[in-house]
Coordinates of C-alpha atoms in Angstrom, one line a residue:
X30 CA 51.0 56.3 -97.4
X31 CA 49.7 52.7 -96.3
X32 CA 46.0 51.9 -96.2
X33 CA 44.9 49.9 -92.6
X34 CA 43.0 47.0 -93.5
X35 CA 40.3 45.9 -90.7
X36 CA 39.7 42.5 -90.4
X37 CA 36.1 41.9 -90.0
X38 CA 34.8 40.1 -87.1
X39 CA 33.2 36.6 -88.1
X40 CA 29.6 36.4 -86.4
X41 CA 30.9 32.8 -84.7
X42 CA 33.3 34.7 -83.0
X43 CA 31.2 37.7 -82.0
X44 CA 28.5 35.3 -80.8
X45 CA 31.2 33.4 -78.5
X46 CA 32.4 37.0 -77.4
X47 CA 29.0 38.1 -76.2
X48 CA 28.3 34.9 -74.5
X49 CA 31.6 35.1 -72.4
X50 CA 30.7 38.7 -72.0
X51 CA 27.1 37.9 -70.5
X52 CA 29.2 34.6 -68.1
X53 CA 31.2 36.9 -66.6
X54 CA 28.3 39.7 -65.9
X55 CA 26.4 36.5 -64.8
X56 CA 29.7 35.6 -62.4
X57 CA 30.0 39.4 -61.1
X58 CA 26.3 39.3 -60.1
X59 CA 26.2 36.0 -58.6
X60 CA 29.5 37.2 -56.1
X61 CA 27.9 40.4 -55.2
X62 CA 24.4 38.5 -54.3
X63 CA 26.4 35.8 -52.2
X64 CA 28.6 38.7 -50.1
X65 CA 25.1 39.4 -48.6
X66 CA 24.8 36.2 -46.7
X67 CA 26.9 36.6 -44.0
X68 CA 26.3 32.2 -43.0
X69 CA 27.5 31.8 -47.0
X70 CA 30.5 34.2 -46.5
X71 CA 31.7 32.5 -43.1
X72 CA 31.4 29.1 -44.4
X73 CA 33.2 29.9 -47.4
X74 CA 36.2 31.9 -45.3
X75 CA 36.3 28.8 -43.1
X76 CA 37.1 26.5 -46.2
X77 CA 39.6 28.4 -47.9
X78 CA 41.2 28.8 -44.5
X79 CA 41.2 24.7 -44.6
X80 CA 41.9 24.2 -48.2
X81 CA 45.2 26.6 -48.1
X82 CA 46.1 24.7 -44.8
X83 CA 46.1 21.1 -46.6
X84 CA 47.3 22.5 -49.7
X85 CA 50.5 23.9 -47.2
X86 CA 51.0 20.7 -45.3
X87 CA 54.1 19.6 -46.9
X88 CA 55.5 22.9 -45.5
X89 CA 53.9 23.3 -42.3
X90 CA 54.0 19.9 -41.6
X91 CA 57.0 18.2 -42.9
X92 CA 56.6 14.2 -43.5
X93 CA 59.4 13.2 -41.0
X94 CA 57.1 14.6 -38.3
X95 CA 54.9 10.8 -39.0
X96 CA 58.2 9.0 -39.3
X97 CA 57.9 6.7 -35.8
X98 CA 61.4 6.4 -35.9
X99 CA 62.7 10.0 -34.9
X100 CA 59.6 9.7 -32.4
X101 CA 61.2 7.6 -30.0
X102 CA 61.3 10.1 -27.3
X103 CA 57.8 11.8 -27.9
X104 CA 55.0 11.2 -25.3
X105 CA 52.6 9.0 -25.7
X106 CA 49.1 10.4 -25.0
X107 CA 50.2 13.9 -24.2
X108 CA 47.2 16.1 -23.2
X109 CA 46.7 19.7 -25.3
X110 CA 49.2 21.6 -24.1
X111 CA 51.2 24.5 -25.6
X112 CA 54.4 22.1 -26.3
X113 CA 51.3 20.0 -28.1
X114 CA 48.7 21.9 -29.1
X115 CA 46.3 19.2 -30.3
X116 CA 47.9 16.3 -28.0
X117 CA 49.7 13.4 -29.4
X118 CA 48.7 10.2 -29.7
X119 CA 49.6 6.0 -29.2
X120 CA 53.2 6.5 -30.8
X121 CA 53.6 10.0 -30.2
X122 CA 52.8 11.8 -33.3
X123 CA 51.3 15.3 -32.8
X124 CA 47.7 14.9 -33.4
X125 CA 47.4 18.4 -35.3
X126 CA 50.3 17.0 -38.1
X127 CA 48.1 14.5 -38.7
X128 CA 45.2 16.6 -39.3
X129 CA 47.1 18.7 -41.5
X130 CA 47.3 15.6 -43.8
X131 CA 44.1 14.2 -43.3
X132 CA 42.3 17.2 -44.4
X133 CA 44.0 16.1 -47.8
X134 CA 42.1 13.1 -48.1
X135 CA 39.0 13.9 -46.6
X136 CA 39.1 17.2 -48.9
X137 CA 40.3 15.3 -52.1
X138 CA 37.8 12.3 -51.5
X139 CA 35.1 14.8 -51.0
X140 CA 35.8 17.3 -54.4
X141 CA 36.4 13.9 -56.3
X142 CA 33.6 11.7 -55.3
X143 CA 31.3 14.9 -55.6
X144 CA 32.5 15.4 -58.7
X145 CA 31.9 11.9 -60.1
X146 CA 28.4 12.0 -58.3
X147 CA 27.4 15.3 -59.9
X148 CA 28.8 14.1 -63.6
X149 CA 26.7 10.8 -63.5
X150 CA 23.9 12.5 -61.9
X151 CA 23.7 15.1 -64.2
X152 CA 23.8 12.9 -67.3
X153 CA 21.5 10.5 -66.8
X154 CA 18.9 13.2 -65.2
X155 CA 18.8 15.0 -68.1
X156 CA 18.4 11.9 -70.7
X157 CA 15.5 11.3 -68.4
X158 CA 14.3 14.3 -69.0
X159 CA 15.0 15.0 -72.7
X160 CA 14.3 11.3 -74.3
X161 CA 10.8 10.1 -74.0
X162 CA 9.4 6.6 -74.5
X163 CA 11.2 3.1 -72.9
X164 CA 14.9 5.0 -72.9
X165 CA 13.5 7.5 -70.1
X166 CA 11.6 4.7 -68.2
X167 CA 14.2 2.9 -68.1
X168 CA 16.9 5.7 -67.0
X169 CA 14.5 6.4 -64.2
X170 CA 13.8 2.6 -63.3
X171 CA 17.6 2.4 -62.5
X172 CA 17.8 5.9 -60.7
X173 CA 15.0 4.6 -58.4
X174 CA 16.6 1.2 -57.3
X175 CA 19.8 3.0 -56.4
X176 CA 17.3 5.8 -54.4
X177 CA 16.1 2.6 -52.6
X178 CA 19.4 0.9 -51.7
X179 CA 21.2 1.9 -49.1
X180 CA 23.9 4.5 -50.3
X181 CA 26.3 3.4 -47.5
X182 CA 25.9 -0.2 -47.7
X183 CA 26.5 -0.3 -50.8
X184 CA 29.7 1.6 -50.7
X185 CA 30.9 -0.6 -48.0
X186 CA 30.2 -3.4 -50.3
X187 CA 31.9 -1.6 -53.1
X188 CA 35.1 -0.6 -50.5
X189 CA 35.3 -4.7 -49.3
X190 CA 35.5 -5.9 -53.1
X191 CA 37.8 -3.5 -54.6
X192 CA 41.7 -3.6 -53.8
X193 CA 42.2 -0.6 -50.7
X194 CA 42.8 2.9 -51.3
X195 CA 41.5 6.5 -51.6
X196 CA 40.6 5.9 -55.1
X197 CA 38.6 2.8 -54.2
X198 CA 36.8 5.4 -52.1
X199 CA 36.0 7.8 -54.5
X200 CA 34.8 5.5 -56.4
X201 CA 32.9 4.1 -54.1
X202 CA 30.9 7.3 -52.7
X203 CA 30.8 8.6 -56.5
X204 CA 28.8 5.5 -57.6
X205 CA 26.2 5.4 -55.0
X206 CA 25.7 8.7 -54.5
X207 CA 24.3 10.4 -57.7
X208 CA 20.8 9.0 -57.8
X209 CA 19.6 12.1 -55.9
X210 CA 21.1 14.6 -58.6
X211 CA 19.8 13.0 -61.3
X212 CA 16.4 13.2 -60.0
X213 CA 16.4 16.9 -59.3
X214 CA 18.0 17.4 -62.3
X215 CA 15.6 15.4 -64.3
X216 CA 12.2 17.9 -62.9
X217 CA 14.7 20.8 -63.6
X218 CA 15.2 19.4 -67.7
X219 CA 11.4 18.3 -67.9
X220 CA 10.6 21.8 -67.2
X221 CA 13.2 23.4 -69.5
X222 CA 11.6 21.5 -72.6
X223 CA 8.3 23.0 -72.0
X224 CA 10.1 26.7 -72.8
X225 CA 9.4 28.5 -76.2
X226 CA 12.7 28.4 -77.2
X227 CA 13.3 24.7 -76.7
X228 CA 10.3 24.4 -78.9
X229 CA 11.7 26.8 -81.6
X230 CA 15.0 24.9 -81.5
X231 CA 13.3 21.5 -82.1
X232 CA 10.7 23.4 -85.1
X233 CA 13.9 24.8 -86.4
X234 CA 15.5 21.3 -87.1
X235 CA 17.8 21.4 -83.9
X236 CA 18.8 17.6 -83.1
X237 CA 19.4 15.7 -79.4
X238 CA 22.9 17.1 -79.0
X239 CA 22.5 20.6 -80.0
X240 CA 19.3 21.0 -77.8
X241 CA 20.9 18.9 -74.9
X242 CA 24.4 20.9 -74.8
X243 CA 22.8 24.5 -76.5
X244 CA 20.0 24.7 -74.4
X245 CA 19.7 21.9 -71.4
X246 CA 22.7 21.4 -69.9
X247 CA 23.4 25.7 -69.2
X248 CA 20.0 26.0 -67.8
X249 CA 20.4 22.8 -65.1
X250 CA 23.8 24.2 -64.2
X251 CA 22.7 26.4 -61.6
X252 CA 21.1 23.5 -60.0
X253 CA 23.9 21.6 -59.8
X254 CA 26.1 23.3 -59.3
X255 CA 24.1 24.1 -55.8
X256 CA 23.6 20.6 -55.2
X257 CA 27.5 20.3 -55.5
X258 CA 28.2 22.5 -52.6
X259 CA 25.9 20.6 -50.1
X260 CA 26.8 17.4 -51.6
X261 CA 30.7 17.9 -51.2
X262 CA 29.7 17.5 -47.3
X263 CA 27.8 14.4 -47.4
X264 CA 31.2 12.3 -49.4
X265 CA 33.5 13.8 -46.7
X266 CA 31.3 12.3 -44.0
X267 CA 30.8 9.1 -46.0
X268 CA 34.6 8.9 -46.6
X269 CA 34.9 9.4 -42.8
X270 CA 32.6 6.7 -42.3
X271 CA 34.3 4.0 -44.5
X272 CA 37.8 5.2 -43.0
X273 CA 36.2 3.9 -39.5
X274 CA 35.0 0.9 -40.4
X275 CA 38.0 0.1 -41.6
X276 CA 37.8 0.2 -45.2
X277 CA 39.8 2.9 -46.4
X278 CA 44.1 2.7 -47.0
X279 CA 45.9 2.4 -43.5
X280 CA 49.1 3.7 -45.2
X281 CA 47.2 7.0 -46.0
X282 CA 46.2 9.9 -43.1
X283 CA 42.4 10.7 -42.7
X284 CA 39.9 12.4 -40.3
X285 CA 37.9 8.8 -40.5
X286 CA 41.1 6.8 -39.8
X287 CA 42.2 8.8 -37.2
X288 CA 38.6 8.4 -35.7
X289 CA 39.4 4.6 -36.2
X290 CA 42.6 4.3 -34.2
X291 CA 41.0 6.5 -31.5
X292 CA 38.3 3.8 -31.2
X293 CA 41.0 0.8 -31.4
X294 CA 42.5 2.1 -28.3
X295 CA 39.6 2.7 -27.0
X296 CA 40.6 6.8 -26.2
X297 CA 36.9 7.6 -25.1
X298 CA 36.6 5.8 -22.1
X299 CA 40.1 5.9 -21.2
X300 CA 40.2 9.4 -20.9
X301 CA 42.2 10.6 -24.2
X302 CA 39.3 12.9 -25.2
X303 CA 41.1 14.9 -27.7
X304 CA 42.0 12.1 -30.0
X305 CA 38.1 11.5 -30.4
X306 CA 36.9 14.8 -30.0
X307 CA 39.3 17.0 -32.6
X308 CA 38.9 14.8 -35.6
X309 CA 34.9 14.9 -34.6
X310 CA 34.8 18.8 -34.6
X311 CA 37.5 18.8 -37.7
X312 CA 34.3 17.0 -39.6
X313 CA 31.7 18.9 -38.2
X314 CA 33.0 22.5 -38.8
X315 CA 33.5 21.3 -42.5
X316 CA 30.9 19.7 -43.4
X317 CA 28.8 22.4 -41.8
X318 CA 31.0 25.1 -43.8
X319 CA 30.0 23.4 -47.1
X320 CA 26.2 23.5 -46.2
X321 CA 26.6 27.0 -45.2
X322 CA 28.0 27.6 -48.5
X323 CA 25.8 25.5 -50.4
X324 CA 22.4 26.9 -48.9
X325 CA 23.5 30.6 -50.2
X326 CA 24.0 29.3 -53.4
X327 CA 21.2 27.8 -53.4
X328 CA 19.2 30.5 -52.5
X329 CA 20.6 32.6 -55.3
X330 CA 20.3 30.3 -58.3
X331 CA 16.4 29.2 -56.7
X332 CA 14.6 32.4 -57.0
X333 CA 11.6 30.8 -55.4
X334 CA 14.0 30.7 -51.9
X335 CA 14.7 34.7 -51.9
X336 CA 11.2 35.6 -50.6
X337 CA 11.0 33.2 -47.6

């Protein structure tokens, strides 16, 4: 007759076990708190709805529909029609294939430039905010000149020096963009220290890193990742922007650059509305679905927003 042995569980393990437990209760709440903003819910159905349609363009929209030599015969400037749904433009290319891939540049410049933004941002606000003395004078010294300079103009700067291309871009916004996070995320960490347990943590020995990763950086999260959501708008309209001055990559479909060819041929005032007007309302409906999104979340990570 064989014994079972049990394996006892190691308290690191059991530790990690109830923290991924109390993650995912935290996740579960936060989704049923969000399905109660109905602005939150639309904005977020209107993004996946764009995100699986860029993700699908390949299929939907195969590349030989951009190749201007099997487009010989298309008509130029064709008005929306059901044989065109979104019109077509100079050479012929339906307007809607190209803003099947253009939302793949606008969306990827916008995650990844966000992304970049919220990363710097969120370091440098919380060394602000956890190291005292000349290192946090001097972190929030630089996070103030790049508060006063011109975000765009700087990134216009940054998109004429650098070689051309989406990553150039990304760049670009990521850079300029993060001084903003850093400082919110800077109050958020100066308020964190003042907590009892912080204290205990630093009492009990605790150094920079374990108080910075332990205790800091999951109590700031929240906050940015709010700050995300709204942000992730601002870079698609700053991408946009750079695309119609003309300092993004010609080779490479956008919502900006299609703005810019519209305005090369002038299609306002010669009566080609649709090549200005879709790639206008193509920005506005996402970067208004990301706010949408972003002030829900916002309003459930900032308790101090619920009551108002």
């Amino acid at each position: 007759m064989s014994a079972t042995t049990s394996t006892p569980t190691s308290p690191t393990s059991s530790a990690r076990a109830m923290a991924w437990s109390r993650r995912a209760a935290s996740a579960r709440e936060f989704w049923r708190e969000f399905r109660h903003y109905k602005a939150g819910m639309i904005g977020l159905g209107i993004l996946v709805v764009i995100i699986i349609l860029a993700i699908l363009a390949p299929v939907l929209a195969p590349t030989r529909m951009l190749d201007l030599t099997q487009l010989l015969q298309s008509p130029r400037y064709a008005p929306p029609s059901w044989a065109h749904p979104f019109g077509t433009d100079d050479q012929g290319r339906e307007l809607w294939v190209r803003m099947l891939w253009g939302s793949r540049v606008s969306l990827v410049v916008g995650f990844a430039a966000t992304a970049m933004s919220m990363i710097i941002g969120t370091i440098i606000g919380i060394a602000a905010g956890h190291f005292t003395g000349w290192v946090g004078g001097l972190l929030m010294r630089i996070v103030d000149f790049f508060l006063v300079l011109p975000s765009l103009i700087l990134a216009i700067v940054l998109s004429s020096v650098l070689e051309r291309g989406v990553m150039t871009i990304v760049i670009a916004i990521g850079l300029t963009s993060w001084a903003g996070t850093a400082r919110v995320v800077r109050s958020q960490t100066l308020s964190i220290e003042s907590r009892d347990y912080v204290e205990r943590a630093r009492v009990l020995g605790g150094g920079h890193w374990h108080i910075i990763f332990k205790h800091l950086l999951p109590a700031v999260m929240p906050l940015v990742l709010a700050n995300t959501t709204l942000t992730v708008g601002s870079a698609i309209i700053a991408e946009s922007t750079l695309s119609f001055l003309g300092l993004g990559d010609p080779s490479k479909q956008s919502w900006g650059t299609i703005l810019k060819n519209s305005m090369d041929l002038s299609a306002a005032t010669s009566g080609y509305w649709w090549y200005v007007l879709i790639p206008g309302l193509a920005i506005l409906l996402v970067v208004l679905a990301f706010t949408l999104v972003g002030r829900a979340v916002e309003t459930i990570v900032n308790p101090t927003l619920r009551s108002r």
